[in-house]
């Protein structure tokens, strides 16, 4: 969803991803305040959004930053490292009781590192992409990301009873793998 309608200017990839950073922040807050089934459902949406968002960055945006911006190699390595750590933290969360203090503490740590990661992307990567590529290119990339995200499977809806204590998102890594496979199959044409 775009914040404002500007007829002469379609949403570009940076606006799209920064908008998703805000959604991710809001969704962490939703998981933190929700309880029971609602928490399980919100967490499933968070896992799905993170899978789609980070995979789109890894498939579409990081490769461009790696070649296109000064020091891109190191900037992208650092971001990939943070993304791997977040994925591992999600896997650990998946094994926890959603109503436990352990989950609350791990979720808070993950939230802080994911938001820090998003800040680094905006400051060290996206800002430089805007300087390096013209508006048309950035808008085309947004279209690629949207197409890739459409190819990704939709997030599963937890059933009513099973959702309370255990996560029903399925293994986190499988969600990431499915999203990546879908993007490689469905989002690679065009560009
Ligand atoms: Fe990222
Ligand atoms: Fe991001």
Coordinates of N, CA and C and ligand atoms in Angstrom, one line a residue:
X1 N 0.8 -1.2 0.0 CA 0.0 0.0 0.0 C 0.9 1.2 0.0
X2 N 0.6 2.2 -0.8 CA 1.4 3.4 -0.9 C 0.8 4.4 0.0
X3 N 1.7 5.2 0.6 CA 1.3 6.2 1.6 C 0.5 7.3 0.9
X4 N 0.9 7.7 -0.2 CA 0.2 8.7 -0.9 C 0.2 8.4 -2.4
X5 N -0.8 9.0 -3.1 CA -0.9 8.7 -4.5 C -0.2 9.9 -5.3
X6 N 0.9 9.5 -5.9 CA 1.5 10.5 -6.8 C 1.5 10.0 -8.2
X7 N 0.7 10.6 -9.0 CA 0.5 10.1 -10.4 C 1.8 10.0 -11.2
X8 N 2.7 10.9 -11.0 CA 3.9 11.0 -11.8 C 4.9 10.0 -11.3
X9 N 4.7 9.4 -10.2 CA 5.7 8.6 -9.5 C 5.2 7.4 -8.8
X10 N 5.4 6.2 -9.5 CA 5.0 5.0 -8.9 C 5.9 4.6 -7.7
X11 N 5.4 3.8 -6.8 CA 6.2 3.4 -5.7 C 7.5 2.7 -6.1
X12 N 8.6 3.1 -5.6 CA 9.8 2.4 -6.0 C 10.2 1.4 -4.9
X13 N 11.3 0.6 -5.2 CA 11.6 -0.5 -4.4 C 12.0 -0.1 -3.0
X14 N 12.6 1.1 -2.9 CA 13.0 1.5 -1.5 C 11.8 1.9 -0.7
X15 N 10.8 2.6 -1.3 CA 9.6 2.9 -0.6 C 8.9 1.6 -0.2
X16 N 8.9 0.7 -1.1 CA 8.2 -0.6 -0.8 C 8.8 -1.3 0.4
X17 N 10.1 -1.4 0.4 CA 10.8 -2.2 1.4 C 10.8 -1.4 2.8
X18 N 10.9 -0.1 2.7 CA 10.8 0.7 4.0 C 9.4 0.6 4.5
X19 N 8.4 0.6 3.7 CA 7.0 0.4 4.1 C 6.9 -1.0 4.8
X20 N 7.6 -2.0 4.3 CA 7.5 -3.3 4.9 C 8.2 -3.3 6.3
X21 N 9.3 -2.5 6.4 CA 10.0 -2.4 7.7 C 9.0 -1.9 8.7
X22 N 8.2 -1.0 8.3 CA 7.2 -0.4 9.3 C 6.1 -1.5 9.6
X23 N 5.7 -2.3 8.6 CA 4.8 -3.4 8.9 C 5.4 -4.4 9.8
X24 N 6.7 -4.7 9.6 CA 7.3 -5.7 10.5 C 7.4 -5.2 11.9
X25 N 7.7 -3.9 12.1 CA 7.7 -3.3 13.4 C 6.3 -3.4 14.1
X26 N 5.3 -3.1 13.3 CA 3.9 -3.1 13.8 C 3.5 -4.5 14.2
X27 N 4.0 -5.5 13.4 CA 3.6 -6.9 13.6 C 4.3 -7.4 14.8
X28 N 5.5 -7.0 15.1 CA 6.2 -7.4 16.3 C 5.4 -6.9 17.5
X29 N 5.0 -5.7 17.4 CA 4.2 -5.1 18.6 C 2.9 -5.9 18.7
X30 N 2.3 -6.3 17.6 CA 1.0 -7.1 17.7 C 1.3 -8.4 18.4
X31 N 2.4 -9.1 18.0 CA 2.7 -10.4 18.6 C 2.9 -10.2 20.1
X32 N 3.7 -9.1 20.4 CA 4.0 -8.9 21.8 C 2.8 -8.7 22.7
X33 N 1.8 -8.0 22.2 CA 0.6 -7.7 23.0 C -0.5 -8.8 23.0
X34 N -0.4 -9.6 21.9 CA -1.5 -10.6 21.7 C -1.3 -11.8 22.7
X35 N -2.4 -12.5 22.9 CA -2.3 -13.7 23.7 C -3.0 -14.9 22.9
X36 N -2.7 -16.1 23.4 CA -3.4 -17.3 22.9 C -3.4 -17.4 21.4
X37 N -4.6 -17.7 20.8 CA -4.7 -18.0 19.4 C -4.3 -16.8 18.6
X38 N -4.7 -15.6 19.1 CA -4.4 -14.4 18.3 C -2.9 -14.2 18.2
X39 N -2.1 -14.6 19.3 CA -0.7 -14.5 19.2 C -0.1 -15.5 18.2
X40 N -0.6 -16.7 18.2 CA -0.2 -17.7 17.2 C -0.4 -17.2 15.8
X41 N -1.6 -16.6 15.6 CA -1.9 -16.1 14.3 C -1.0 -15.0 13.9
X42 N -0.8 -14.0 14.8 CA 0.1 -12.9 14.5 C 1.5 -13.3 14.2
X43 N 2.0 -14.3 15.0 CA 3.3 -14.8 14.8 C 3.5 -15.5 13.5
X44 N 2.4 -16.2 13.1 CA 2.5 -16.9 11.7 C 2.6 -15.8 10.7
X45 N 1.9 -14.7 10.8 CA 2.0 -13.6 9.8 C 3.3 -13.0 9.9
X46 N 3.9 -12.8 11.1 CA 5.3 -12.3 11.2 C 6.3 -13.1 10.5
X47 N 6.2 -14.4 10.7 CA 7.2 -15.3 10.1 C 7.1 -15.2 8.5
X48 N 5.8 -15.2 8.1 CA 5.6 -15.1 6.6 C 6.1 -13.8 6.1
X49 N 5.8 -12.7 6.7 CA 6.2 -11.4 6.2 C 7.8 -11.3 6.2
X50 N 8.4 -11.8 7.3 CA 9.9 -11.8 7.3 C 10.4 -12.7 6.2
X51 N 9.8 -13.8 6.0 CA 10.3 -14.7 4.9 C 10.2 -14.0 3.6
X52 N 9.1 -13.4 3.3 CA 8.9 -12.8 2.0 C 9.8 -11.6 1.8
X53 N 9.8 -10.8 2.9 CA 10.6 -9.5 2.8 C 12.1 -9.8 2.7
X54 N 12.7 -10.6 3.6 CA 14.1 -10.9 3.5 C 14.5 -11.6 2.3
X55 N 13.6 -12.5 1.8 CA 14.0 -13.3 0.6 C 13.9 -12.4 -0.6
X56 N 13.0 -11.5 -0.7 CA 12.9 -10.5 -1.8 C 14.2 -9.6 -1.8
X57 N 14.6 -9.2 -0.6 CA 15.9 -8.5 -0.5 C 17.1 -9.3 -1.0
X58 N 17.1 -10.6 -0.6 CA 18.2 -11.4 -0.9 C 18.2 -11.7 -2.4
X59 N 17.1 -11.8 -3.0 CA 17.0 -12.2 -4.4 C 17.1 -11.0 -5.4
X60 N 16.6 -9.9 -5.0 CA 16.4 -8.7 -5.9 C 17.4 -7.6 -5.6
X61 N 17.4 -7.2 -4.3 CA 18.1 -5.9 -3.9 C 19.5 -6.1 -3.5
X62 N 19.8 -7.1 -2.7 CA 21.2 -7.2 -2.2 C 22.2 -7.4 -3.4
X63 N 21.8 -8.3 -4.4 CA 22.8 -8.5 -5.5 C 23.1 -7.1 -6.2
X64 N 22.1 -6.3 -6.3 CA 22.3 -5.0 -7.0 C 23.2 -4.1 -6.1
X65 N 23.0 -4.1 -4.8 CA 23.8 -3.3 -3.9 C 25.2 -3.8 -3.9
X66 N 25.4 -5.1 -4.0 CA 26.7 -5.7 -3.9 C 27.6 -5.2 -5.1
X67 N 27.0 -5.1 -6.3 CA 27.8 -4.6 -7.4 C 27.8 -3.1 -7.6
X68 N 26.7 -2.5 -7.1 CA 26.4 -1.1 -7.5 C 26.8 0.0 -6.5
X69 N 27.1 -0.3 -5.3 CA 27.4 0.8 -4.4 C 28.8 0.6 -3.8
X70 N 29.4 1.7 -3.4 CA 30.8 1.6 -2.9 C 30.8 0.7 -1.6
X71 N 31.7 -0.2 -1.6 CA 31.8 -1.1 -0.4 C 30.7 -2.0 -0.4
X72 N 30.0 -2.2 -1.5 CA 28.8 -3.0 -1.5 C 29.0 -4.5 -1.0
X73 N 30.1 -5.0 -1.4 CA 30.4 -6.4 -1.0 C 30.3 -6.6 0.5
X74 N 31.0 -5.7 1.3 CA 31.0 -5.8 2.7 C 29.6 -5.4 3.3
X75 N 29.0 -4.4 2.8 CA 27.7 -4.0 3.3 C 26.7 -5.1 3.2
X76 N 26.7 -5.8 2.0 CA 25.7 -6.9 1.8 C 26.1 -8.1 2.6
X77 N 27.4 -8.4 2.8 CA 27.8 -9.5 3.6 C 27.3 -9.3 5.1
X78 N 27.4 -8.1 5.6 CA 26.9 -7.8 6.9 C 25.4 -8.0 7.0
X79 N 24.7 -7.5 6.0 CA 23.2 -7.7 6.0 C 22.8 -9.1 6.0
X80 N 23.5 -9.9 5.1 CA 23.2 -11.3 5.0 C 23.4 -12.1 6.3
X81 N 24.5 -11.7 7.0 CA 24.8 -12.2 8.3 C 23.7 -12.0 9.3
X82 N 23.2 -10.7 9.3 CA 22.1 -10.4 10.2 C 20.8 -11.2 9.8
X83 N 20.6 -11.3 8.5 CA 19.4 -12.0 8.1 C 19.5 -13.5 8.5
X84 N 20.7 -14.1 8.4 CA 20.8 -15.5 8.8 C 20.6 -15.6 10.3
X85 N 21.1 -14.7 11.1 CA 20.9 -14.7 12.6 C 19.4 -14.6 12.9
X86 N 18.7 -13.7 12.2 CA 17.2 -13.6 12.5 C 16.5 -14.9 12.2
X87 N 16.9 -15.5 11.1 CA 16.3 -16.8 10.7 C 16.5 -17.8 11.8
X88 N 17.7 -17.9 12.3 CA 18.0 -18.8 13.4 C 17.2 -18.5 14.6
X89 N 17.1 -17.2 14.9 CA 16.3 -16.8 16.1 C 14.9 -17.2 15.9
X90 N 14.3 -17.1 14.7 CA 12.9 -17.5 14.5 C 12.8 -19.0 14.7
X91 N 13.8 -19.8 14.2 CA 13.8 -21.3 14.4 C 13.7 -21.6 15.9
X92 N 14.5 -20.8 16.7 CA 14.5 -21.1 18.2 C 13.1 -20.7 18.8
X93 N 12.5 -19.6 18.3 CA 11.2 -19.2 18.8 C 10.2 -20.3 18.5
X94 N 10.3 -20.9 17.4 CA 9.3 -21.9 16.9 C 9.3 -23.0 17.9
X95 N 10.4 -23.3 18.6 CA 10.4 -24.4 19.5 C 9.9 -24.1 20.9
X96 N 9.5 -22.8 21.1 CA 9.1 -22.4 22.4 C 7.6 -22.3 22.6
X97 N 7.1 -22.4 23.9 CA 5.7 -22.2 24.2 C 5.4 -20.7 24.0
X98 N 4.4 -20.4 23.2 CA 4.1 -19.0 22.9 C 3.7 -18.2 24.1
X99 N 3.2 -18.9 25.1 CA 2.8 -18.1 26.3 C 3.9 -18.0 27.4
X100 N 5.1 -18.4 27.0 CA 6.1 -18.4 28.1 C 6.9 -17.2 28.1
X101 N 7.6 -17.0 29.3 CA 8.5 -15.8 29.4 C 9.7 -15.9 28.5
X102 N 10.1 -17.2 28.3 CA 11.2 -17.5 27.4 C 10.9 -16.9 26.0
X103 N 9.7 -17.2 25.6 CA 9.3 -16.7 24.2 C 9.3 -15.1 24.2
X104 N 8.7 -14.5 25.3 CA 8.7 -13.1 25.4 C 10.1 -12.5 25.3
X105 N 11.0 -13.1 26.0 CA 12.3 -12.5 26.0 C 13.0 -12.7 24.7
X106 N 12.9 -13.9 24.1 CA 13.5 -14.1 22.8 C 12.9 -13.3 21.7
X107 N 11.6 -13.1 21.8 CA 10.9 -12.2 20.8 C 11.4 -10.8 20.9
X108 N 11.6 -10.3 22.1 CA 12.1 -8.9 22.3 C 13.5 -8.7 21.7
X109 N 14.3 -9.7 21.9 CA 15.7 -9.7 21.4 C 15.7 -9.7 19.9
X110 N 14.8 -10.6 19.3 CA 14.7 -10.7 17.9 C 14.2 -9.4 17.3
X111 N 13.2 -8.8 17.9 CA 12.6 -7.5 17.5 C 13.7 -6.5 17.4
X112 N 14.5 -6.3 18.5 CA 15.5 -5.3 18.5 C 16.5 -5.6 17.3
X113 N 16.9 -6.8 17.1 CA 18.0 -7.0 16.1 C 17.4 -6.9 14.7
X114 N 16.1 -7.3 14.5 CA 15.5 -7.1 13.2 C 15.3 -5.6 12.8
X115 N 14.9 -4.8 13.9 CA 14.8 -3.4 13.6 C 16.1 -2.7 13.4
X116 N 17.1 -3.1 14.1 CA 18.5 -2.6 13.9 C 18.9 -2.9 12.5
X117 N 18.7 -4.2 12.1 CA 19.0 -4.6 10.7 C 18.3 -3.7 9.7
X118 N 17.0 -3.5 9.9 CA 16.3 -2.6 8.9 C 16.9 -1.2 8.9
X119 N 17.3 -0.7 10.0 CA 17.9 0.6 10.1 C 19.2 0.6 9.3
X120 N 20.0 -0.4 9.4 CA 21.3 -0.5 8.7 C 21.0 -0.6 7.2
X121 N 20.0 -1.3 6.8 CA 19.7 -1.4 5.4 C 19.3 0.0 4.8
X122 N 18.5 0.7 5.6 CA 18.0 2.0 5.1 C 19.2 2.9 5.0
X123 N 20.1 2.9 6.0 CA 21.2 3.9 6.1 C 22.4 3.5 5.1
X124 N 22.7 2.2 5.1 CA 24.0 1.9 4.4 C 23.7 1.3 3.0
X125 N 22.5 0.9 2.7 CA 22.3 0.2 1.5 C 21.3 1.0 0.6
X126 N 20.0 1.1 1.1 CA 19.0 1.7 0.3 C 19.3 3.1 -0.1
X127 N 19.8 3.9 0.8 CA 20.1 5.3 0.5 C 21.1 5.4 -0.7
X128 N 22.1 4.5 -0.7 CA 23.0 4.5 -1.8 C 22.5 4.0 -3.1
X129 N 21.5 3.1 -2.9 CA 20.9 2.6 -4.2 C 20.1 3.7 -4.9
X130 N 19.6 4.6 -4.0 CA 18.8 5.7 -4.6 C 19.8 6.6 -5.4
X131 N 21.0 6.8 -4.8 CA 21.9 7.6 -5.5 C 22.5 7.0 -6.8
X132 N 22.5 5.7 -6.8 CA 23.2 4.9 -7.9 C 22.3 4.6 -9.1
X133 N 21.0 4.3 -8.8 CA 20.1 3.9 -9.9 C 19.0 5.0 -10.1
X134 N 18.6 5.1 -11.4 CA 17.5 6.1 -11.6 C 16.2 5.6 -11.2
X135 N 15.2 6.6 -11.2 CA 13.9 6.3 -10.6 C 13.2 5.2 -11.4
X136 N 13.3 5.2 -12.7 CA 12.7 4.1 -13.5 C 13.2 2.7 -13.1
X137 N 14.5 2.6 -12.9 CA 15.1 1.3 -12.5 C 14.5 0.9 -11.1
X138 N 14.4 1.9 -10.2 CA 13.9 1.5 -8.8 C 12.5 1.2 -8.8
X139 N 11.7 1.7 -9.8 CA 10.3 1.4 -9.9 C 10.1 0.0 -10.5
X140 N 11.0 -0.3 -11.5 CA 11.0 -1.6 -12.1 C 11.3 -2.7 -11.1
X141 N 12.3 -2.4 -10.2 CA 12.6 -3.3 -9.1 C 11.5 -3.6 -8.2
X142 N 10.7 -2.5 -7.9 CA 9.6 -2.7 -7.0 C 8.6 -3.6 -7.7
X143 N 8.4 -3.5 -9.0 CA 7.5 -4.4 -9.7 C 8.0 -5.8 -9.6
X144 N 9.3 -6.0 -9.7 CA 9.9 -7.3 -9.6 C 9.7 -7.9 -8.2
X145 N 9.9 -7.1 -7.2 CA 9.7 -7.6 -5.8 C 8.2 -8.0 -5.6
X146 N 7.3 -7.1 -6.1 CA 5.8 -7.4 -5.9 C 5.5 -8.7 -6.6
X147 N 6.0 -8.9 -7.8 CA 5.7 -10.1 -8.6 C 6.3 -11.3 -7.8
X148 N 7.5 -11.2 -7.3 CA 8.1 -12.3 -6.6 C 7.3 -12.6 -5.3
X149 N 6.8 -11.5 -4.7 CA 6.0 -11.8 -3.4 C 4.7 -12.4 -3.7
X150 N 4.2 -12.1 -4.9 CA 2.9 -12.8 -5.3 C 3.1 -14.3 -5.6
X151 N 4.3 -14.6 -6.0 CA 4.6 -16.0 -6.3 C 4.8 -16.8 -5.0
X152 N 5.1 -16.1 -3.9 CA 5.3 -16.8 -2.7 C 4.0 -17.4 -2.1
X153 N 4.0 -18.5 -1.5 CA 2.8 -19.1 -0.9 C 2.2 -18.2 0.1
X154 N 0.9 -18.1 0.3 CA 0.3 -17.3 1.3 C 0.6 -17.9 2.7
X155 N 0.5 -17.1 3.7 CA 0.8 -17.6 5.0 C -0.4 -18.6 5.5
X156 N 0.0 -19.6 6.2 CA -1.0 -20.6 6.6 C -1.9 -20.0 7.8
X157 N -3.1 -20.4 7.8 CA -4.0 -20.0 8.9 C -4.0 -21.1 9.9
X158 N -3.6 -20.7 11.2 CA -3.6 -21.8 12.2 C -5.1 -22.3 12.5
X159 N -5.2 -23.6 12.7 CA -6.5 -24.1 13.2 C -6.8 -23.6 14.6
X160 N -8.0 -23.7 15.0 CA -8.4 -23.1 16.2 C -7.8 -23.7 17.5
X161 N -7.8 -25.1 17.5 CA -7.3 -25.7 18.8 C -5.8 -25.8 18.9
X162 N -5.2 -26.2 17.7 CA -3.8 -26.4 17.8 C -2.9 -25.2 17.9
X163 N -3.6 -24.0 17.7 CA -2.8 -22.8 17.6 C -2.4 -22.3 18.9
X164 N -3.0 -22.7 20.0 CA -2.9 -22.0 21.3 C -1.4 -22.1 21.8
X165 N -0.9 -23.3 21.8 CA 0.4 -23.4 22.5 C 1.5 -23.6 21.5
X166 N 1.3 -24.3 20.4 CA 2.3 -24.6 19.5 C 2.1 -23.8 18.2
X167 N 3.2 -23.4 17.6 CA 3.1 -22.7 16.4 C 2.7 -23.6 15.3
X168 N 1.9 -23.1 14.4 CA 1.4 -23.9 13.3 C 1.9 -23.3 12.0
X169 N 2.9 -22.4 12.0 CA 3.4 -21.9 10.8 C 4.2 -23.0 10.0
X170 N 4.4 -24.1 10.6 CA 5.3 -25.1 10.0 C 6.7 -24.7 10.3
X171 N 7.7 -25.6 10.0 CA 9.0 -25.2 10.3 C 9.4 -23.9 9.6
X172 N 10.0 -23.0 10.4 CA 10.3 -21.7 9.8 C 11.2 -21.8 8.6
X173 N 12.2 -22.7 8.6 CA 13.1 -22.8 7.5 C 12.3 -23.2 6.2
X174 N 11.3 -24.1 6.4 CA 10.5 -24.5 5.3 C 9.7 -23.4 4.7
X175 N 9.3 -22.5 5.5 CA 8.6 -21.3 5.0 C 9.5 -20.5 4.2
X176 N 10.7 -20.2 4.7 CA 11.7 -19.4 3.9 C 12.1 -20.2 2.6
X177 N 12.2 -21.5 2.7 CA 12.6 -22.2 1.5 C 11.5 -22.1 0.4
X178 N 10.2 -22.3 0.9 CA 9.1 -22.3 0.0 C 9.0 -20.9 -0.7
X179 N 9.2 -19.9 0.1 CA 9.1 -18.5 -0.5 C 10.3 -18.3 -1.5
X180 N 11.5 -18.8 -1.1 CA 12.6 -18.6 -2.1 C 12.4 -19.4 -3.4
X181 N 11.9 -20.6 -3.2 CA 11.7 -21.4 -4.4 C 10.6 -20.7 -5.3
X182 N 9.5 -20.2 -4.6 CA 8.5 -19.6 -5.4 C 9.0 -18.3 -6.1
X183 N 9.8 -17.6 -5.4 CA 10.4 -16.4 -6.1 C 11.3 -16.7 -7.2
X184 N 12.1 -17.8 -7.1 CA 13.0 -18.1 -8.2 C 12.2 -18.7 -9.4
X185 N 11.1 -19.3 -9.1 CA 10.3 -19.9 -10.2 C 9.5 -18.8 -10.8
X186 N 9.0 -17.9 -10.0 CA 7.9 -17.0 -10.5 C 8.4 -15.6 -10.6
X187 N 9.5 -15.2 -10.1 CA 9.9 -13.8 -10.1 C 11.1 -13.4 -10.9
X188 N 11.6 -14.4 -11.7 CA 12.9 -14.2 -12.3 C 12.8 -13.7 -13.7
X189 N 11.6 -13.7 -14.3 CA 11.5 -13.2 -15.6 C 11.5 -11.7 -15.7
X190 N 11.8 -11.2 -16.8 CA 11.7 -9.7 -17.0 C 13.0 -9.0 -16.9
X191 N 13.5 -8.7 -15.9 CA 14.6 -7.9 -15.7 C 15.8 -7.5 -16.1
Ligands
LIG1 FE1 16.9 -7.5 5.3
LIG2 FE1 14.7 -5.1 5.1

